[in-house]
PDB file of C-alpha atoms in Angstrom:
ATOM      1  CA  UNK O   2       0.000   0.000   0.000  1.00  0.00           C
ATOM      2  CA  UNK O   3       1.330   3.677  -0.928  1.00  0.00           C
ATOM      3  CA  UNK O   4       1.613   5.927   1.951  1.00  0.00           C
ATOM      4  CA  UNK O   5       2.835   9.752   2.295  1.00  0.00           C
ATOM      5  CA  UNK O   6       5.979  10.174   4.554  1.00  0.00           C
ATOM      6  CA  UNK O   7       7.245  13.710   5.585  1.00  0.00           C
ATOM      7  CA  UNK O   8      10.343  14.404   5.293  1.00  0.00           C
ATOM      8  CA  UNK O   9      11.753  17.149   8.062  1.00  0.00           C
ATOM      9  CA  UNK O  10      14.902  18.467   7.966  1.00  0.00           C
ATOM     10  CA  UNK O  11      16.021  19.654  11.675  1.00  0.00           C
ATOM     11  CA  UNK O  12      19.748  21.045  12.412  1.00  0.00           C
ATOM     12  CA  UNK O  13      21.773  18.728  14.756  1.00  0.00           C
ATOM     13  CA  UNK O  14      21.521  20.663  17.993  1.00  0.00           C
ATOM     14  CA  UNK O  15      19.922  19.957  21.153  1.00  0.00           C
ATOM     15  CA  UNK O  16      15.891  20.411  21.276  1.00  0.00           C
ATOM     16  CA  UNK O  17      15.435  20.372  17.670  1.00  0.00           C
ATOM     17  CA  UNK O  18      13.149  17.364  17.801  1.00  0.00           C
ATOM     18  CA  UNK O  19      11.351  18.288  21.203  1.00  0.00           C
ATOM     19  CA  UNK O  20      10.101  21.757  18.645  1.00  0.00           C
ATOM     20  CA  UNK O  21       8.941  19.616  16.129  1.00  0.00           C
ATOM     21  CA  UNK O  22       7.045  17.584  18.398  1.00  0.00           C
ATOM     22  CA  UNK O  23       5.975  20.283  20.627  1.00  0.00           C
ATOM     23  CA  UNK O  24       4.733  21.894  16.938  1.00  0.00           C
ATOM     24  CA  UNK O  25       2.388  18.570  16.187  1.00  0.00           C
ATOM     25  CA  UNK O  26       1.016  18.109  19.299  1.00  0.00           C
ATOM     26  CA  UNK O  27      -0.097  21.996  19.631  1.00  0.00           C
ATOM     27  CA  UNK O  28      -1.960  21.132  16.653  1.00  0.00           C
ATOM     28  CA  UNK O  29      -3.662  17.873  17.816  1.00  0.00           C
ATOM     29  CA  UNK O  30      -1.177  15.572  14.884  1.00  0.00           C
ATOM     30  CA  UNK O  31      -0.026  12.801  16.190  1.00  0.00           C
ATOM     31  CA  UNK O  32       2.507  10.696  14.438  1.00  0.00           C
ATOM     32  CA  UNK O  33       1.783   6.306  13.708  1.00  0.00           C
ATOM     33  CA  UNK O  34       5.699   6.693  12.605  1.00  0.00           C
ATOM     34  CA  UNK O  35       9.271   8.153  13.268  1.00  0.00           C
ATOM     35  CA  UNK O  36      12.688   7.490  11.787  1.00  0.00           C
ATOM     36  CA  UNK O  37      15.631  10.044  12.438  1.00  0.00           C
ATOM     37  CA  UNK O  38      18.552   9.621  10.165  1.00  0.00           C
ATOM     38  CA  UNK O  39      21.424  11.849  11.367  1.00  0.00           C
ATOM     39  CA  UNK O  40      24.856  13.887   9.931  1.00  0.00           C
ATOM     40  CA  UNK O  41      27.048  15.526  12.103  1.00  0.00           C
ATOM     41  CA  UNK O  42      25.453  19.128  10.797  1.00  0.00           C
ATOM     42  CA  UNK O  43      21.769  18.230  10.448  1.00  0.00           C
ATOM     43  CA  UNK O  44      19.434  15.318  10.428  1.00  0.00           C
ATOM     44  CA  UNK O  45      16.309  14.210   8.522  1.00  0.00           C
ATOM     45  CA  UNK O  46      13.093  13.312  10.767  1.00  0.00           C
ATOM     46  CA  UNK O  47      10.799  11.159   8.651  1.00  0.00           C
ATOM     47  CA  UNK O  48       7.311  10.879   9.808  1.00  0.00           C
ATOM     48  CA  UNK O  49       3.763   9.373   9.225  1.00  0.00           C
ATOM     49  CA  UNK O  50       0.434  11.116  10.306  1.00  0.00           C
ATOM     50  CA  UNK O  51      -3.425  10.698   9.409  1.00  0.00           C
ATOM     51  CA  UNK O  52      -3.070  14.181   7.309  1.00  0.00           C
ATOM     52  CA  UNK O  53       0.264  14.602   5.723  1.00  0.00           C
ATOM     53  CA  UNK O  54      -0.970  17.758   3.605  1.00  0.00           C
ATOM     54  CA  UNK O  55      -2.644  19.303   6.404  1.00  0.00           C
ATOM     55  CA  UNK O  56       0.378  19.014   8.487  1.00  0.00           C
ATOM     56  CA  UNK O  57       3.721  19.881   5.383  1.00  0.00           C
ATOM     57  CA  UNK O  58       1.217  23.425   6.003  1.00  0.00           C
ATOM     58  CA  UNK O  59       1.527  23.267   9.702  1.00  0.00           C
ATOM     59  CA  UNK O  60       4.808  22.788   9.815  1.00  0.00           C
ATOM     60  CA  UNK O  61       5.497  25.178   7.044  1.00  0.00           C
ATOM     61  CA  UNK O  62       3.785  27.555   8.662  1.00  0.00           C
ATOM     62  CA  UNK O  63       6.094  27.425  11.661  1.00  0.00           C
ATOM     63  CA  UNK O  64       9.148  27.665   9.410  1.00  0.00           C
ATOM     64  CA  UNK O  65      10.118  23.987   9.739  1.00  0.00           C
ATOM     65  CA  UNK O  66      11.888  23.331   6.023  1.00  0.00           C
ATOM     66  CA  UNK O  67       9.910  19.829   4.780  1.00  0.00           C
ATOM     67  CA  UNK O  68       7.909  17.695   1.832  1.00  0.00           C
ATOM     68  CA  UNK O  69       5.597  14.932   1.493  1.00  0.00           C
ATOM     69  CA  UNK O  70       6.960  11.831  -0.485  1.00  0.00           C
ATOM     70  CA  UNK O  71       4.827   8.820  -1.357  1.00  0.00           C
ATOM     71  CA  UNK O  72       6.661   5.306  -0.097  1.00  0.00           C
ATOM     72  CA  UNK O  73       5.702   1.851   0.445  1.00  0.00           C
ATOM     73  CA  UNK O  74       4.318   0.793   3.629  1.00  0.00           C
ATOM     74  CA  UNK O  75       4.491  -3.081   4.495  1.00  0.00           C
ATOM     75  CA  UNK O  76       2.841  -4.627   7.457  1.00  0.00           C
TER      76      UNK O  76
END
């Protein structure tokens, strides 16, 4: 089945992922999946919700740099 994934880009300094979080939850989004691949400079937080549009606006909206890719989800 094809799913929609955002992808997040966060800078790799402390409390970057509590704001992202802290952004969802303000806005009642909660996420059925999280993966965090990491660089020394930045890291990518990929993440699955019941409205991925709805929620590339929110985060948009509070200047969080992401995009909504389709991918494969396997149970």
């Amino acid at each position: 089945m094809s799913v929609k994934q955002i992808s997040v880009f966060l800078e790799n300094k402390p409390g970057q992922l509590a704001e992202l979080t802290n952004v969802l939850s303000s806005n009642g989004i909660s996420m059925r999946a999280l993966s965090i691949a990491d660089t020394r400079d930045y890291g990518i937080a990929r993440i699955m919700v019941d409205d991925p549009f709805g929620t590339l606006i929110i985060l948009k909206d509070n200047g969080w740099i992401a995009k909504v890719t389709p991918v494969l989800a396997v149970s």
